[in-house]
Amino acid sequence: MKLDHIGIATFQLADSLSIWRDALGLEIDATEELAEQGVRIAMLRLGETHVELLEPLTSDSPVGKFLAKRGPGIHHVAVQVEDIRASLAELSKKGARLIDSEPRVGAAGCLVAFIHPSSGNGVLLELVQRPSFI
């Protein structure tokens, strides 16, 4: 297991890119629109991990609701796992509150699943299985 990325909610990617890309010099590895999740993302490499900037497509998307309630900032922490289904089963067995009991397709074709913040010390946790493990 390793840190895959840190997701940061923002009202507009351009505003956040002015800091992360333009001021800090991070390079964009990918941008993608995930209509089914209501979000547009930019992945910026930071060493061996990424900063994922999240812009809502609508105000009623999960990220849109997050921004309305909490404002811009850290949305989630994502860890890479080799077998997402086994990880979900183990977390469930140990009493974790799962948002996704089954993985879904996320950015870059990865399988993803979210764990409720109540099971992650107040932090929304995302499990990520990269396509090379699928």
PDB file of C-alpha atoms in Angstrom:
ATOM      1  CA  MET A   1       0.000   0.000   0.000  1.00  0.00           C
ATOM      2  CA  LYS A   2       1.155   3.533  -0.703  1.00  0.00           C
ATOM      3  CA  LEU A   3      -0.169   7.069  -0.911  1.00  0.00           C
ATOM      4  CA  ASP A   4      -1.695   7.495  -4.364  1.00  0.00           C
ATOM      5  CA  HIS A   5      -2.848  11.107  -4.162  1.00  0.00           C
ATOM      6  CA  ILE A   6      -4.387  13.848  -2.061  1.00  0.00           C
ATOM      7  CA  GLY A   7      -7.641  15.253  -3.449  1.00  0.00           C
ATOM      8  CA  ILE A   8      -8.215  18.991  -3.078  1.00  0.00           C
ATOM      9  CA  ALA A   9     -11.626  20.498  -3.786  1.00  0.00           C
ATOM     10  CA  THR A  10     -11.634  23.818  -5.622  1.00  0.00           C
ATOM     11  CA  PHE A  11     -14.308  25.999  -7.172  1.00  0.00           C
ATOM     12  CA  GLN A  12     -12.229  26.395 -10.348  1.00  0.00           C
ATOM     13  CA  LEU A  13      -9.212  24.431 -11.548  1.00  0.00           C
ATOM     14  CA  ALA A  14      -7.663  27.573 -13.056  1.00  0.00           C
ATOM     15  CA  ASP A  15      -7.502  29.247  -9.643  1.00  0.00           C
ATOM     16  CA  SER A  16      -5.790  26.284  -8.022  1.00  0.00           C
ATOM     17  CA  LEU A  17      -3.458  25.724 -10.967  1.00  0.00           C
ATOM     18  CA  SER A  18      -2.115  29.237 -10.479  1.00  0.00           C
ATOM     19  CA  ILE A  19      -0.646  28.027  -7.187  1.00  0.00           C
ATOM     20  CA  TRP A  20       0.122  24.325  -7.699  1.00  0.00           C
ATOM     21  CA  ARG A  21       1.360  24.525 -11.300  1.00  0.00           C
ATOM     22  CA  ASP A  22       2.383  28.134 -11.896  1.00  0.00           C
ATOM     23  CA  ALA A  23       3.838  29.102  -8.494  1.00  0.00           C
ATOM     24  CA  LEU A  24       5.085  25.726  -7.237  1.00  0.00           C
ATOM     25  CA  GLY A  25       6.058  24.350 -10.638  1.00  0.00           C
ATOM     26  CA  LEU A  26       4.202  21.028 -10.462  1.00  0.00           C
ATOM     27  CA  GLU A  27       3.500  19.482 -13.848  1.00  0.00           C
ATOM     28  CA  ILE A  28       0.055  18.301 -14.912  1.00  0.00           C
ATOM     29  CA  ASP A  29       0.134  14.577 -15.639  1.00  0.00           C
ATOM     30  CA  ALA A  30      -3.492  14.423 -16.744  1.00  0.00           C
ATOM     31  CA  THR A  31      -6.807  16.226 -16.842  1.00  0.00           C
ATOM     32  CA  GLU A  32     -10.104  14.424 -17.077  1.00  0.00           C
ATOM     33  CA  GLU A  33     -13.826  15.008 -16.789  1.00  0.00           C
ATOM     34  CA  LEU A  34     -15.719  12.304 -14.919  1.00  0.00           C
ATOM     35  CA  ALA A  35     -19.336  13.138 -15.750  1.00  0.00           C
ATOM     36  CA  GLU A  36     -20.734  10.219 -13.723  1.00  0.00           C
ATOM     37  CA  GLN A  37     -19.010  11.613 -10.613  1.00  0.00           C
ATOM     38  CA  GLY A  38     -19.764  15.234 -11.504  1.00  0.00           C
ATOM     39  CA  VAL A  39     -16.153  16.380 -11.405  1.00  0.00           C
ATOM     40  CA  ARG A  40     -13.329  17.691 -13.565  1.00  0.00           C
ATOM     41  CA  ILE A  41      -9.848  16.829 -12.316  1.00  0.00           C
ATOM     42  CA  ALA A  42      -6.234  17.764 -12.841  1.00  0.00           C
ATOM     43  CA  MET A  43      -3.538  15.398 -11.564  1.00  0.00           C
ATOM     44  CA  LEU A  44      -0.238  17.071 -10.710  1.00  0.00           C
ATOM     45  CA  ARG A  45       2.863  15.019  -9.921  1.00  0.00           C
ATOM     46  CA  LEU A  46       4.441  15.637  -6.536  1.00  0.00           C
ATOM     47  CA  GLY A  47       7.380  13.267  -6.108  1.00  0.00           C
ATOM     48  CA  GLU A  48       6.039   9.719  -6.176  1.00  0.00           C
ATOM     49  CA  THR A  49       2.448  10.814  -5.553  1.00  0.00           C
ATOM     50  CA  HIS A  50      -0.018  13.342  -6.944  1.00  0.00           C
ATOM     51  CA  VAL A  51      -2.148  16.282  -5.956  1.00  0.00           C
ATOM     52  CA  GLU A  52      -5.594  15.828  -7.516  1.00  0.00           C
ATOM     53  CA  LEU A  53      -7.484  19.071  -7.998  1.00  0.00           C
ATOM     54  CA  LEU A  54     -11.257  18.563  -8.103  1.00  0.00           C
ATOM     55  CA  GLU A  55     -13.655  21.042  -9.712  1.00  0.00           C
ATOM     56  CA  PRO A  56     -17.377  20.238  -9.492  1.00  0.00           C
ATOM     57  CA  LEU A  57     -19.375  20.131 -12.718  1.00  0.00           C
ATOM     58  CA  THR A  58     -22.550  20.994 -10.799  1.00  0.00           C
ATOM     59  CA  SER A  59     -23.347  22.370  -7.368  1.00  0.00           C
ATOM     60  CA  ASP A  60     -25.231  19.180  -6.423  1.00  0.00           C
ATOM     61  CA  SER A  61     -22.304  16.830  -7.183  1.00  0.00           C
ATOM     62  CA  PRO A  62     -20.435  15.351  -4.195  1.00  0.00           C
ATOM     63  CA  VAL A  63     -17.572  17.846  -4.605  1.00  0.00           C
ATOM     64  CA  GLY A  64     -20.046  20.695  -5.167  1.00  0.00           C
ATOM     65  CA  LYS A  65     -21.815  19.810  -1.913  1.00  0.00           C
ATOM     66  CA  PHE A  66     -18.469  19.534  -0.116  1.00  0.00           C
ATOM     67  CA  LEU A  67     -17.475  23.017  -1.284  1.00  0.00           C
ATOM     68  CA  ALA A  68     -20.833  24.500  -0.265  1.00  0.00           C
ATOM     69  CA  LYS A  69     -20.493  23.025   3.224  1.00  0.00           C
ATOM     70  CA  ARG A  70     -16.747  23.325   3.904  1.00  0.00           C
ATOM     71  CA  GLY A  71     -15.209  25.495   1.205  1.00  0.00           C
ATOM     72  CA  PRO A  72     -12.017  24.710  -0.727  1.00  0.00           C
ATOM     73  CA  GLY A  73      -9.469  22.365   0.816  1.00  0.00           C
ATOM     74  CA  ILE A  74      -8.475  18.761   1.290  1.00  0.00           C
ATOM     75  CA  HIS A  75     -11.314  16.527   0.155  1.00  0.00           C
ATOM     76  CA  HIS A  76      -9.767  13.066   0.512  1.00  0.00           C
ATOM     77  CA  VAL A  77      -6.634  10.992   0.877  1.00  0.00           C
ATOM     78  CA  ALA A  78      -6.204   8.115  -1.561  1.00  0.00           C
ATOM     79  CA  VAL A  79      -4.159   4.982  -0.985  1.00  0.00           C
ATOM     80  CA  GLN A  80      -3.190   2.546  -3.688  1.00  0.00           C
ATOM     81  CA  VAL A  81      -4.001  -1.098  -3.031  1.00  0.00           C
ATOM     82  CA  GLU A  82      -3.243  -4.200  -5.072  1.00  0.00           C
ATOM     83  CA  ASP A  83      -6.667  -5.828  -4.638  1.00  0.00           C
ATOM     84  CA  ILE A  84      -9.443  -3.353  -3.983  1.00  0.00           C
ATOM     85  CA  ARG A  85     -12.134  -6.001  -3.460  1.00  0.00           C
ATOM     86  CA  ALA A  86     -10.038  -7.794  -0.843  1.00  0.00           C
ATOM     87  CA  SER A  87      -9.277  -4.458   0.855  1.00  0.00           C
ATOM     88  CA  LEU A  88     -12.995  -3.566   0.952  1.00  0.00           C
ATOM     89  CA  ALA A  89     -13.844  -6.992   2.378  1.00  0.00           C
ATOM     90  CA  GLU A  90     -11.190  -6.637   5.090  1.00  0.00           C
ATOM     91  CA  LEU A  91     -12.318  -3.117   6.007  1.00  0.00           C
ATOM     92  CA  SER A  92     -15.951  -4.238   6.157  1.00  0.00           C
ATOM     93  CA  LYS A  93     -15.029  -7.249   8.289  1.00  0.00           C
ATOM     94  CA  LYS A  94     -13.277  -4.903  10.721  1.00  0.00           C
ATOM     95  CA  GLY A  95     -16.329  -2.638  10.952  1.00  0.00           C
ATOM     96  CA  ALA A  96     -15.383   0.232   8.642  1.00  0.00           C
ATOM     97  CA  ARG A  97     -18.274   2.203   7.197  1.00  0.00           C
ATOM     98  CA  LEU A  98     -18.025   1.861   3.418  1.00  0.00           C
ATOM     99  CA  ILE A  99     -19.476   4.421   1.047  1.00  0.00           C
ATOM    100  CA  ASP A 100     -18.803   2.051  -1.851  1.00  0.00           C
ATOM    101  CA  SER A 101     -19.231  -1.637  -1.126  1.00  0.00           C
ATOM    102  CA  GLU A 102     -18.185  -2.353  -4.725  1.00  0.00           C
ATOM    103  CA  PRO A 103     -15.465  -0.512  -6.633  1.00  0.00           C
ATOM    104  CA  ARG A 104     -16.314   1.783  -9.530  1.00  0.00           C
ATOM    105  CA  VAL A 105     -14.237   3.150 -12.383  1.00  0.00           C
ATOM    106  CA  GLY A 106     -12.471   6.402 -11.554  1.00  0.00           C
ATOM    107  CA  ALA A 107      -9.861   8.605 -13.194  1.00  0.00           C
ATOM    108  CA  ALA A 108      -7.387   6.979 -15.594  1.00  0.00           C
ATOM    109  CA  GLY A 109      -9.454   3.773 -15.614  1.00  0.00           C
ATOM    110  CA  CYS A 110      -8.576   2.938 -12.015  1.00  0.00           C
ATOM    111  CA  LEU A 111     -10.973   1.086  -9.751  1.00  0.00           C
ATOM    112  CA  VAL A 112     -11.892   3.268  -6.765  1.00  0.00           C
ATOM    113  CA  ALA A 113     -13.987   3.002  -3.614  1.00  0.00           C
ATOM    114  CA  PHE A 114     -14.555   5.430  -0.761  1.00  0.00           C
ATOM    115  CA  ILE A 115     -14.537   4.814   2.990  1.00  0.00           C
ATOM    116  CA  HIS A 116     -16.675   7.100   5.148  1.00  0.00           C
ATOM    117  CA  PRO A 117     -14.808   9.755   7.175  1.00  0.00           C
ATOM    118  CA  SER A 118     -16.305   8.324  10.384  1.00  0.00           C
ATOM    119  CA  SER A 119     -14.043   5.306   9.847  1.00  0.00           C
ATOM    120  CA  GLY A 120     -10.977   7.362   8.910  1.00  0.00           C
ATOM    121  CA  ASN A 121     -10.544   9.752  11.822  1.00  0.00           C
ATOM    122  CA  GLY A 122     -12.636  12.373  10.015  1.00  0.00           C
ATOM    123  CA  VAL A 123     -10.830  11.899   6.677  1.00  0.00           C
ATOM    124  CA  LEU A 124     -12.576  10.638   3.537  1.00  0.00           C
ATOM    125  CA  LEU A 125     -10.424   7.720   2.367  1.00  0.00           C
ATOM    126  CA  GLU A 126     -10.270   6.554  -1.236  1.00  0.00           C
ATOM    127  CA  LEU A 127      -8.913   3.152  -2.213  1.00  0.00           C
ATOM    128  CA  VAL A 128      -7.339   3.055  -5.683  1.00  0.00           C
ATOM    129  CA  GLN A 129      -6.427  -0.007  -7.727  1.00  0.00           C
ATOM    130  CA  ARG A 130      -4.319   0.957 -10.740  1.00  0.00           C
ATOM    131  CA  PRO A 131      -5.106  -0.751 -14.083  1.00  0.00           C
ATOM    132  CA  SER A 132      -1.835  -2.723 -13.940  1.00  0.00           C
ATOM    133  CA  PHE A 133      -3.357  -4.655 -11.012  1.00  0.00           C
ATOM    134  CA  ILE A 134      -6.830  -5.118 -12.577  1.00  0.00           C
TER     135      ILE A 134
END
